[in-house]
Short mmCIF file of C-alpha atoms in Angstrom, two decimals:
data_model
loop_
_atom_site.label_atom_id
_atom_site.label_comp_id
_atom_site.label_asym_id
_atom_site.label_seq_id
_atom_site.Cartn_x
_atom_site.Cartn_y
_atom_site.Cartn_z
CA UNK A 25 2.35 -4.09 -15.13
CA UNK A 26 0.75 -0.74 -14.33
CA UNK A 27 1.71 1.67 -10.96
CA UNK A 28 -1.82 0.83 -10.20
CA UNK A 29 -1.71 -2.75 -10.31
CA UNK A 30 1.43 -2.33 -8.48
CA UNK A 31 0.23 -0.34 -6.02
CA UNK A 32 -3.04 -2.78 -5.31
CA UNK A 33 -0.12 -5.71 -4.85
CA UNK A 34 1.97 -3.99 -2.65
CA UNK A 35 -0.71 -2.90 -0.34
CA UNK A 36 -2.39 -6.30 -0.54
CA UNK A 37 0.93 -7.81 0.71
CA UNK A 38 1.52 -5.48 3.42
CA UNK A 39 -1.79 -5.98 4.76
CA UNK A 40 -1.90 -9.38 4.82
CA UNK A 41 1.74 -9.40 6.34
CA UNK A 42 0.85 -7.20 9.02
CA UNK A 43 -2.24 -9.33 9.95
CA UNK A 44 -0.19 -12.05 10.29
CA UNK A 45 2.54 -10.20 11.99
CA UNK A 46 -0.06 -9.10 14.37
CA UNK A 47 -1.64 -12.80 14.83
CA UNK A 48 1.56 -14.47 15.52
CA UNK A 49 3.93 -12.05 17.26
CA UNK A 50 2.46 -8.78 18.76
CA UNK A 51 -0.77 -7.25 18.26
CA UNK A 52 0.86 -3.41 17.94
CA UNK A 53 1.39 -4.64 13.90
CA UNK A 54 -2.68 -4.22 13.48
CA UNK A 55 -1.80 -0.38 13.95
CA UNK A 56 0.35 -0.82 10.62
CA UNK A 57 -2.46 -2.43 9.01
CA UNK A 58 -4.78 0.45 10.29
CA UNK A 59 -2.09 2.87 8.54
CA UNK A 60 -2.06 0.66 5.34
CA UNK A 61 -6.02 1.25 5.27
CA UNK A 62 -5.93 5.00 6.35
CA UNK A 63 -3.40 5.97 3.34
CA UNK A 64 -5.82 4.24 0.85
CA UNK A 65 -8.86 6.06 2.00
CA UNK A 66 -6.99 9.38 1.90
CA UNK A 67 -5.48 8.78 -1.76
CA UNK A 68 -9.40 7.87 -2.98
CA UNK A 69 -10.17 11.45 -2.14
CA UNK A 70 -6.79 13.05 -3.15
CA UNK A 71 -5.61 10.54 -6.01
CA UNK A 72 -2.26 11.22 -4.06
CA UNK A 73 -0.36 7.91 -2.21
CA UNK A 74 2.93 8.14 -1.43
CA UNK A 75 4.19 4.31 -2.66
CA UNK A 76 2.72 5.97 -6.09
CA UNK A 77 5.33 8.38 -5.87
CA UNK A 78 7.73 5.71 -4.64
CA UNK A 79 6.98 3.80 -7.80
CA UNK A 80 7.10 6.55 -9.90
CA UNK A 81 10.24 7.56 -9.43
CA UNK A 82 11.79 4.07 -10.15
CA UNK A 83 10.28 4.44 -13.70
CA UNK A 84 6.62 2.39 -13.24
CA UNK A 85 4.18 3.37 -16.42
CA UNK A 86 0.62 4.72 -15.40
CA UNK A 87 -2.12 2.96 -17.69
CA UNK A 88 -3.97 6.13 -17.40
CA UNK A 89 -2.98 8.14 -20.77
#
């Protein structure tokens, strides 16, 4: 799987966890959602996200060539 298939899962997943975290135990976890959302628009504009560089770094291919 590509970084940036990785990177759509992982983000996926913590958004829908912190909805749910912020349902059903304490409506501060929207702000991580918020945070989630904020670091995606910035990386459309700066093609820069730090889980990227996460994942990188344990060795996940790019598809872009």
């Amino acid at each position: 799987m590509s970084i940036e298939r990785y990177l759509r899962l992982i983000a996926g997943f913590f958004i829908m966890l912190s909805v749910a975290l912020g349902y059903w135990v304490h409506p501060a976890w929207f702000l991580f959602t918020a945070f989630v959302g904020l670091n995606l628009f910035q990386s459309a504009f700066t093609n820069w996200c730090p889980m990227m560089t996460f994942l990188r770094k344990l060795g996940v291919e790019s598809s872009e060539r």
